[in-house]
Amino acid sequence: MISKEKQGFSSGWRMSVAPMLDWSDKHCRYLHRLITKETRLYTEMVTTGALLHGAQRRHLRFDETEHPIALQLGGSDPTDLALCAKMGQDWGYDEINLNCGCPSDRVQRGAFGACLMNEPGLVADGVKAMRDKVDIPVTVKHRIGIDKIESYDFVADFVGRVSEAGCEVFIVHARNAWLQGLSPKENREVPPLRYDLAWRLKQEFPALTIAVNGGIKTHEQIDEQLLHVDGVMVGREAYYNPWIMQDWDQRYYGGSACALSQDEIELAMVDYMEREAAEDGTPWYAIARHMLGMRHGQRGARRWRQVWSNHKLKPLPAREVWAQARAVMLEDQLKAEDSAAA
């Protein structure tokens, strides 16, 4: 039998879910962890300013079941990054990731995110400062270029200089970031994908762990990428269709597929909603919004989503909403069975 190491299962970054602003909160990650135990999960980007001057608990708390979990930081000052990385380690995170890929106006005003690709020396200083403070991996997520800079040498120089500071893991969003003229949403869709640049980075820097991100939606696409790089980070597909992850532990880690059915996961989320309401005052609908892709492609899914997203039901307890959602889905399924039998 081929060992897990030979198959590449040993990479801690073989499969991961991307940090997604306003989406990758602890409730979303809790759902994803019910589906896959091995896939690495990332927080949404948290700025150093928010941690140094805001509510740490609100930004950093997570459920112990979420491991392995990475904290993604947004910032550029090495001292601030080091302080926040230490906070992340103290809170129990398994990795600190530096965002060098976000192109939003807010990030640009703060001179971090994708802007940092123009300053590899500053990124290297930040990585070194963080590594001096923590024992967990410090990684970088970045683009392949900025605006009209499409040269491989640009991204290779960035990776080379930052790796000299001790960064061993690079997550490559295989698109340029256009700092002018495109919205953050358009920046995820308009600049062309160039996976070949990520593959070339792995060839040139074989000792580094290189994972690729951007536009990857199917198992076939994942399998193709894993022929060339160490890992794949999936973003919006994991959010809109989380059940795609149900066999990742088996396919990509040599373990077992998810043992829970979708019904069992939905009920587990209801239990979680009740705990969060009791412990933290979280309304169930702040959690349910992350579940709406769970029934993707199934009979009755549309009506099921309508129940869970119905604002008129917000005053009801989560378990009552669950019962209504389950009832309409079963009704549609029974109608389909009767129609097929007729």
CSV table of C-alpha atoms in Angstrom, one decimal:
chain,number,residue,atom,x,y,z
A,1,MET,CA,0.0,0.0,0.0
A,2,ILE,CA,1.3,3.5,-0.9
A,3,SER,CA,2.0,5.5,2.3
A,4,LYS,CA,0.2,8.7,3.0
A,5,GLU,CA,3.5,10.6,2.7
A,6,LYS,CA,4.0,9.2,-0.8
A,7,GLN,CA,0.5,10.3,-1.8
A,8,GLY,CA,1.1,13.8,-0.5
A,9,PHE,CA,-1.4,13.4,2.4
A,10,SER,CA,1.2,14.7,4.8
A,11,SER,CA,0.9,18.3,3.7
A,12,GLY,CA,-1.0,20.3,6.3
A,13,TRP,CA,-2.1,22.6,3.4
A,14,ARG,CA,-3.3,19.9,1.1
A,15,MET,CA,-6.9,21.2,1.3
A,16,SER,CA,-8.1,24.4,2.8
A,17,VAL,CA,-11.1,26.8,2.7
A,18,ALA,CA,-10.2,30.4,1.9
A,19,PRO,CA,-10.6,33.3,4.2
A,20,MET,CA,-13.7,35.2,3.0
A,21,LEU,CA,-14.6,38.6,4.4
A,22,ASP,CA,-18.0,38.5,6.1
A,23,TRP,CA,-18.4,34.8,5.5
A,24,SER,CA,-15.6,32.9,7.2
A,25,ASP,CA,-16.8,33.6,10.7
A,26,LYS,CA,-16.8,31.0,13.5
A,27,HIS,CA,-20.3,29.9,12.7
A,28,CYS,CA,-19.4,29.1,9.1
A,29,ARG,CA,-16.3,27.3,10.2
A,30,TYR,CA,-18.3,25.2,12.7
A,31,LEU,CA,-20.5,24.0,9.8
A,32,HIS,CA,-17.5,23.2,7.6
A,33,ARG,CA,-15.8,21.3,10.4
A,34,LEU,CA,-18.9,19.1,10.8
A,35,ILE,CA,-18.4,18.1,7.1
A,36,THR,CA,-14.6,17.7,7.0
A,37,LYS,CA,-12.2,17.1,9.9
A,38,GLU,CA,-8.9,17.5,8.1
A,39,THR,CA,-9.4,20.5,5.8
A,40,ARG,CA,-7.6,23.6,7.1
A,41,LEU,CA,-9.9,26.5,7.9
A,42,TYR,CA,-9.1,30.2,7.9
A,43,THR,CA,-10.7,33.2,9.6
A,44,GLU,CA,-11.8,36.1,7.6
A,45,MET,CA,-9.1,38.8,7.5
A,46,VAL,CA,-8.7,40.6,10.9
A,47,THR,CA,-6.7,43.8,10.8
A,48,THR,CA,-4.0,44.5,13.3
A,49,GLY,CA,-5.8,47.7,14.3
A,50,ALA,CA,-9.0,45.8,15.1
A,51,LEU,CA,-7.0,43.5,17.5
A,52,LEU,CA,-4.9,46.2,19.1
A,53,HIS,CA,-7.7,48.7,19.6
A,54,GLY,CA,-10.9,46.6,19.5
A,55,ALA,CA,-12.5,43.6,21.1
A,56,GLN,CA,-10.1,40.7,20.9
A,57,ARG,CA,-12.7,38.1,21.9
A,58,ARG,CA,-15.1,39.1,19.2
A,59,HIS,CA,-12.4,38.7,16.5
A,60,LEU,CA,-10.5,35.7,17.9
A,61,ARG,CA,-12.9,33.3,19.6
A,62,PHE,CA,-13.4,30.0,18.0
A,63,ASP,CA,-14.8,26.5,18.8
A,64,GLU,CA,-12.2,23.9,19.8
A,65,THR,CA,-13.6,21.6,17.1
A,66,GLU,CA,-12.3,24.0,14.4
A,67,HIS,CA,-8.7,22.9,14.5
A,68,PRO,CA,-6.7,23.0,12.3
A,69,ILE,CA,-7.5,26.7,12.1
A,70,ALA,CA,-5.5,29.7,10.8
A,71,LEU,CA,-5.8,33.4,11.8
A,72,GLN,CA,-5.4,35.7,8.8
A,73,LEU,CA,-4.0,39.1,9.6
A,74,GLY,CA,-4.2,42.3,7.6
A,75,GLY,CA,-1.5,44.8,8.4
A,76,SER,CA,1.9,46.1,7.4
A,77,ASP,CA,3.7,47.3,10.5
A,78,PRO,CA,6.1,44.5,11.7
A,79,THR,CA,5.7,45.4,15.4
A,80,ASP,CA,1.9,45.4,15.2
A,81,LEU,CA,1.9,42.1,13.2
A,82,ALA,CA,4.2,40.5,15.8
A,83,LEU,CA,1.9,41.6,18.7
A,84,CYS,CA,-1.2,40.3,16.9
A,85,ALA,CA,0.5,37.0,15.9
A,86,LYS,CA,1.3,36.4,19.6
A,87,MET,CA,-2.3,37.1,20.4
A,88,GLY,CA,-3.3,34.5,17.8
A,89,GLN,CA,-1.0,31.9,19.2
A,90,ASP,CA,-2.1,32.6,22.8
A,91,TRP,CA,-5.7,32.1,21.7
A,92,GLY,CA,-4.8,28.7,20.3
A,93,TYR,CA,-4.6,29.2,16.5
A,94,ASP,CA,-2.5,26.7,14.5
A,95,GLU,CA,-1.2,29.2,11.9
A,96,ILE,CA,-0.8,32.9,11.3
A,97,ASN,CA,-1.4,34.0,7.7
A,98,LEU,CA,-0.6,37.4,6.3
A,99,ASN,CA,-2.9,38.8,3.7
A,100,CYS,CA,-1.0,40.2,0.7
A,101,GLY,CA,-3.8,39.8,-1.8
A,102,CYS,CA,-6.9,41.8,-0.8
A,103,PRO,CA,-7.4,44.8,-3.3
A,104,SER,CA,-10.2,46.6,-1.5
A,105,ASP,CA,-10.1,50.4,-1.2
A,106,ARG,CA,-10.1,50.1,2.6
A,107,VAL,CA,-7.1,47.9,2.5
A,108,GLN,CA,-5.3,50.2,0.1
A,109,ARG,CA,-5.9,53.1,2.4
A,110,GLY,CA,-4.2,51.2,5.1
A,111,ALA,CA,-1.3,50.3,2.8
A,112,PHE,CA,-1.6,46.5,3.3
A,113,GLY,CA,-3.2,43.6,1.5
A,114,ALA,CA,-2.3,43.4,-2.2
A,115,CYS,CA,-0.3,46.6,-1.9
A,116,LEU,CA,2.3,44.7,0.0
A,117,MET,CA,3.4,42.8,-3.1
A,118,ASN,CA,5.1,46.0,-4.1
A,119,GLU,CA,7.1,45.9,-0.9
A,120,PRO,CA,8.6,42.4,-0.5
A,121,GLY,CA,11.2,43.8,1.9
A,122,LEU,CA,8.5,45.1,4.3
A,123,VAL,CA,6.6,41.7,4.1
A,124,ALA,CA,9.9,39.9,4.9
A,125,ASP,CA,10.3,42.2,7.9
A,126,GLY,CA,6.8,41.4,9.1
A,127,VAL,CA,7.2,37.7,8.6
A,128,LYS,CA,10.5,37.7,10.6
A,129,ALA,CA,8.9,39.8,13.4
A,130,MET,CA,6.0,37.4,13.7
A,131,ARG,CA,8.3,34.3,13.6
A,132,ASP,CA,10.4,35.8,16.4
A,133,LYS,CA,7.2,35.9,18.5
A,134,VAL,CA,5.4,32.6,17.7
A,135,ASP,CA,6.2,29.0,17.4
A,136,ILE,CA,3.4,28.2,14.9
A,137,PRO,CA,3.8,28.5,11.1
A,138,VAL,CA,3.7,32.0,9.6
A,139,THR,CA,2.4,31.9,6.1
A,140,VAL,CA,1.5,34.4,3.3
A,141,LYS,CA,-1.5,34.5,0.9
A,142,HIS,CA,-0.8,36.6,-2.2
A,143,ARG,CA,-1.6,37.3,-5.8
A,144,ILE,CA,0.6,36.7,-8.9
A,145,GLY,CA,0.9,40.3,-9.8
A,146,ILE,CA,-0.4,43.9,-9.4
A,147,ASP,CA,-2.3,45.8,-12.0
A,148,LYS,CA,-0.6,45.2,-15.4
A,149,ILE,CA,2.5,43.6,-14.0
A,150,GLU,CA,2.2,40.1,-15.4
A,151,SER,CA,5.8,39.0,-15.3
A,152,TYR,CA,6.6,35.7,-13.5
A,153,ASP,CA,9.8,37.4,-12.2
A,154,PHE,CA,7.7,39.8,-10.1
A,155,VAL,CA,6.0,37.1,-8.1
A,156,ALA,CA,9.1,34.9,-8.0
A,157,ASP,CA,11.1,37.8,-6.5
A,158,PHE,CA,8.3,38.3,-4.0
A,159,VAL,CA,8.3,34.7,-2.9
A,160,GLY,CA,12.1,34.4,-2.9
A,161,ARG,CA,12.6,37.5,-0.7
A,162,VAL,CA,9.8,36.6,1.8
A,163,SER,CA,11.0,33.0,2.0
A,164,GLU,CA,14.4,34.2,3.1
A,165,ALA,CA,12.7,35.6,6.2
A,166,GLY,CA,11.5,32.2,7.1
A,167,CYS,CA,8.1,31.8,5.4
A,168,GLU,CA,7.8,28.3,4.1
A,169,VAL,CA,4.2,28.3,3.0
A,170,PHE,CA,2.7,30.4,0.2
A,171,ILE,CA,-0.9,30.4,-0.9
A,172,VAL,CA,-1.1,31.8,-4.4
A,173,HIS,CA,-4.3,33.3,-5.6
A,174,ALA,CA,-3.5,32.8,-9.3
A,175,ARG,CA,-4.9,36.2,-10.5
A,176,ASN,CA,-3.5,39.7,-10.6
A,177,ALA,CA,-4.9,42.2,-8.2
A,178,TRP,CA,-6.1,45.4,-10.0
A,179,LEU,CA,-5.8,48.2,-7.5
A,180,GLN,CA,-7.7,50.6,-9.7
A,181,GLY,CA,-10.8,50.1,-11.8
A,182,LEU,CA,-12.2,46.9,-10.4
A,183,SER,CA,-14.3,46.2,-7.3
A,184,PRO,CA,-13.2,43.4,-4.9
A,185,LYS,CA,-15.8,41.2,-6.4
A,186,GLU,CA,-14.6,41.9,-9.9
A,187,ASN,CA,-11.0,41.3,-8.7
A,188,ARG,CA,-12.1,37.7,-7.9
A,189,GLU,CA,-13.5,37.2,-11.4
A,190,VAL,CA,-12.1,39.5,-14.1
A,191,PRO,CA,-8.3,39.2,-14.0
A,192,PRO,CA,-7.4,35.9,-15.9
A,193,LEU,CA,-6.4,32.9,-13.9
A,194,ARG,CA,-2.8,31.8,-14.5
A,195,TYR,CA,-2.2,28.6,-12.6
A,196,ASP,CA,1.0,28.0,-14.6
A,197,LEU,CA,2.7,30.7,-12.6
A,198,ALA,CA,1.9,28.9,-9.3
A,199,TRP,CA,3.1,25.6,-10.8
A,200,ARG,CA,6.3,27.3,-11.9
A,201,LEU,CA,6.8,28.7,-8.3
A,202,LYS,CA,6.7,25.1,-7.0
A,203,GLN,CA,9.3,24.0,-9.6
A,204,GLU,CA,11.6,26.9,-8.8
A,205,PHE,CA,11.1,26.6,-5.0
A,206,PRO,CA,10.7,22.9,-4.4
A,207,ALA,CA,11.4,23.1,-0.7
A,208,LEU,CA,8.5,25.5,-0.1
A,209,THR,CA,4.9,24.5,0.3
A,210,ILE,CA,2.9,26.1,-2.5
A,211,ALA,CA,-0.9,26.0,-2.5
A,212,VAL,CA,-3.1,27.5,-5.2
A,213,ASN,CA,-6.4,29.4,-4.9
A,214,GLY,CA,-8.8,30.9,-7.4
A,215,GLY,CA,-11.7,29.6,-9.5
A,216,ILE,CA,-11.4,26.0,-8.4
A,217,LYS,CA,-14.8,24.4,-8.1
A,218,THR,CA,-14.7,20.7,-8.9
A,219,HIS,CA,-12.9,17.5,-7.8
A,220,GLU,CA,-11.4,17.2,-11.3
A,221,GLN,CA,-9.9,20.7,-11.0
A,222,ILE,CA,-8.6,20.0,-7.6
A,223,ASP,CA,-7.0,16.7,-8.8
A,224,GLU,CA,-5.4,18.6,-11.7
A,225,GLN,CA,-3.9,21.2,-9.4
A,226,LEU,CA,-2.5,18.6,-7.0
A,227,LEU,CA,-0.4,17.2,-9.8
A,228,HIS,CA,1.6,20.4,-9.8
A,229,VAL,CA,1.4,22.0,-6.3
A,230,ASP,CA,1.2,20.9,-2.7
A,231,GLY,CA,-2.3,22.1,-1.9
A,232,VAL,CA,-5.5,23.7,-3.0
A,233,MET,CA,-7.5,26.4,-1.3
A,234,VAL,CA,-11.2,26.5,-2.3
A,235,GLY,CA,-13.2,29.7,-1.7
A,236,ARG,CA,-16.7,30.4,-2.8
A,237,GLU,CA,-17.6,26.9,-3.9
A,238,ALA,CA,-17.0,25.7,-0.4
A,239,TYR,CA,-19.4,28.4,0.8
A,240,TYR,CA,-22.2,28.0,-1.8
A,241,ASN,CA,-21.9,24.2,-1.9
A,242,PRO,CA,-20.4,23.0,1.3
A,243,TRP,CA,-21.4,19.4,0.8
A,244,ILE,CA,-18.7,19.2,-1.9
A,245,MET,CA,-16.3,18.7,1.1
A,246,GLN,CA,-18.1,15.6,2.4
A,247,ASP,CA,-15.5,13.2,1.0
A,248,TRP,CA,-12.4,15.4,1.1
A,249,ASP,CA,-11.0,13.6,4.2
A,250,GLN,CA,-11.2,10.4,2.2
A,251,ARG,CA,-10.1,11.7,-1.2
A,252,TYR,CA,-7.3,13.9,-0.1
A,253,TYR,CA,-6.2,12.7,3.3
A,254,GLY,CA,-6.6,8.9,3.2
A,255,GLY,CA,-9.2,9.0,6.0
A,256,SER,CA,-12.9,8.5,6.0
A,257,ALA,CA,-15.7,10.4,4.3
A,258,CYS,CA,-18.1,12.5,6.5
A,259,ALA,CA,-20.0,10.1,8.7
A,260,LEU,CA,-22.9,12.5,9.2
A,261,SER,CA,-25.9,12.8,6.8
A,262,GLN,CA,-27.0,16.3,5.7
A,263,ASP,CA,-30.0,15.9,8.0
A,264,GLU,CA,-27.7,15.1,10.9
A,265,ILE,CA,-25.5,18.1,10.1
A,266,GLU,CA,-28.5,20.4,9.9
A,267,LEU,CA,-29.7,19.2,13.3
A,268,ALA,CA,-26.2,19.5,14.8
A,269,MET,CA,-26.3,23.2,13.6
A,270,VAL,CA,-29.6,23.7,15.4
A,271,ASP,CA,-28.0,22.4,18.6
A,272,TYR,CA,-25.2,24.8,18.0
A,273,MET,CA,-27.6,27.7,17.4
A,274,GLU,CA,-29.2,27.0,20.7
A,275,ARG,CA,-25.8,26.9,22.5
A,276,GLU,CA,-24.7,30.1,20.9
A,277,ALA,CA,-27.9,31.8,21.8
A,278,ALA,CA,-27.6,30.8,25.4
A,279,GLU,CA,-23.9,31.5,25.8
A,280,ASP,CA,-23.4,34.5,23.6
A,281,GLY,CA,-26.8,35.9,22.7
A,282,THR,CA,-26.3,35.1,19.0
A,283,PRO,CA,-29.5,35.0,17.0
A,284,TRP,CA,-30.0,31.8,15.0
A,285,TYR,CA,-30.3,33.6,11.7
A,286,ALA,CA,-26.7,34.9,12.0
A,287,ILE,CA,-25.7,31.3,11.9
A,288,ALA,CA,-28.3,29.9,9.5
A,289,ARG,CA,-27.2,32.2,6.6
A,290,HIS,CA,-24.0,30.0,6.3
A,291,MET,CA,-26.1,26.9,5.8
A,292,LEU,CA,-28.1,27.9,2.8
A,293,GLY,CA,-25.9,26.0,0.3
A,294,MET,CA,-26.2,22.7,2.2
A,295,ARG,CA,-29.0,21.3,0.0
A,296,HIS,CA,-27.5,22.5,-3.2
A,297,GLY,CA,-29.1,20.7,-6.2
A,298,GLN,CA,-31.6,18.7,-4.1
A,299,ARG,CA,-35.3,18.4,-4.5
A,300,GLY,CA,-37.0,20.9,-2.2
A,301,ALA,CA,-33.9,22.9,-1.6
A,302,ARG,CA,-35.4,26.2,-2.8
A,303,ARG,CA,-38.3,26.1,-0.3
A,304,TRP,CA,-35.9,24.8,2.4
A,305,ARG,CA,-33.7,27.9,1.9
A,306,GLN,CA,-36.8,30.2,1.9
A,307,VAL,CA,-37.7,29.0,5.3
A,308,TRP,CA,-34.3,29.4,6.8
A,309,SER,CA,-33.9,32.9,5.3
A,310,ASN,CA,-37.5,34.1,6.0
A,311,HIS,CA,-37.2,37.3,8.1
A,312,LYS,CA,-40.7,36.8,9.4
A,313,LEU,CA,-39.6,33.7,11.3
A,314,LYS,CA,-36.8,35.5,13.2
A,315,PRO,CA,-38.8,35.7,16.4
A,316,LEU,CA,-39.2,31.9,16.5
A,317,PRO,CA,-36.8,29.5,18.2
A,318,ALA,CA,-34.3,27.8,15.9
A,319,ARG,CA,-35.8,24.4,16.4
A,320,GLU,CA,-39.2,25.5,15.2
A,321,VAL,CA,-37.7,27.0,12.1
A,322,TRP,CA,-35.8,23.7,11.5
A,323,ALA,CA,-39.1,21.8,11.8
A,324,GLN,CA,-40.7,24.1,9.2
A,325,ALA,CA,-37.8,23.8,6.8
A,326,ARG,CA,-37.7,20.0,7.1
A,327,ALA,CA,-41.5,19.8,6.5
A,328,VAL,CA,-41.5,21.8,3.3
A,329,MET,CA,-38.5,19.8,1.9
A,330,LEU,CA,-40.1,16.5,2.7
A,331,GLU,CA,-43.3,17.7,1.1
A,332,ASP,CA,-41.6,18.5,-2.1
A,333,GLN,CA,-39.7,15.2,-2.1
A,334,LEU,CA,-43.0,13.2,-1.6
A,335,LYS,CA,-44.6,15.1,-4.4
A,336,ALA,CA,-41.7,14.2,-6.7
A,337,GLU,CA,-42.0,10.5,-5.6
A,338,ASP,CA,-45.8,10.5,-6.2
A,339,SER,CA,-45.3,12.1,-9.6
A,340,ALA,CA,-42.7,9.5,-10.6
A,341,ALA,CA,-44.9,6.6,-9.5
A,342,ALA,CA,-47.9,8.0,-11.4
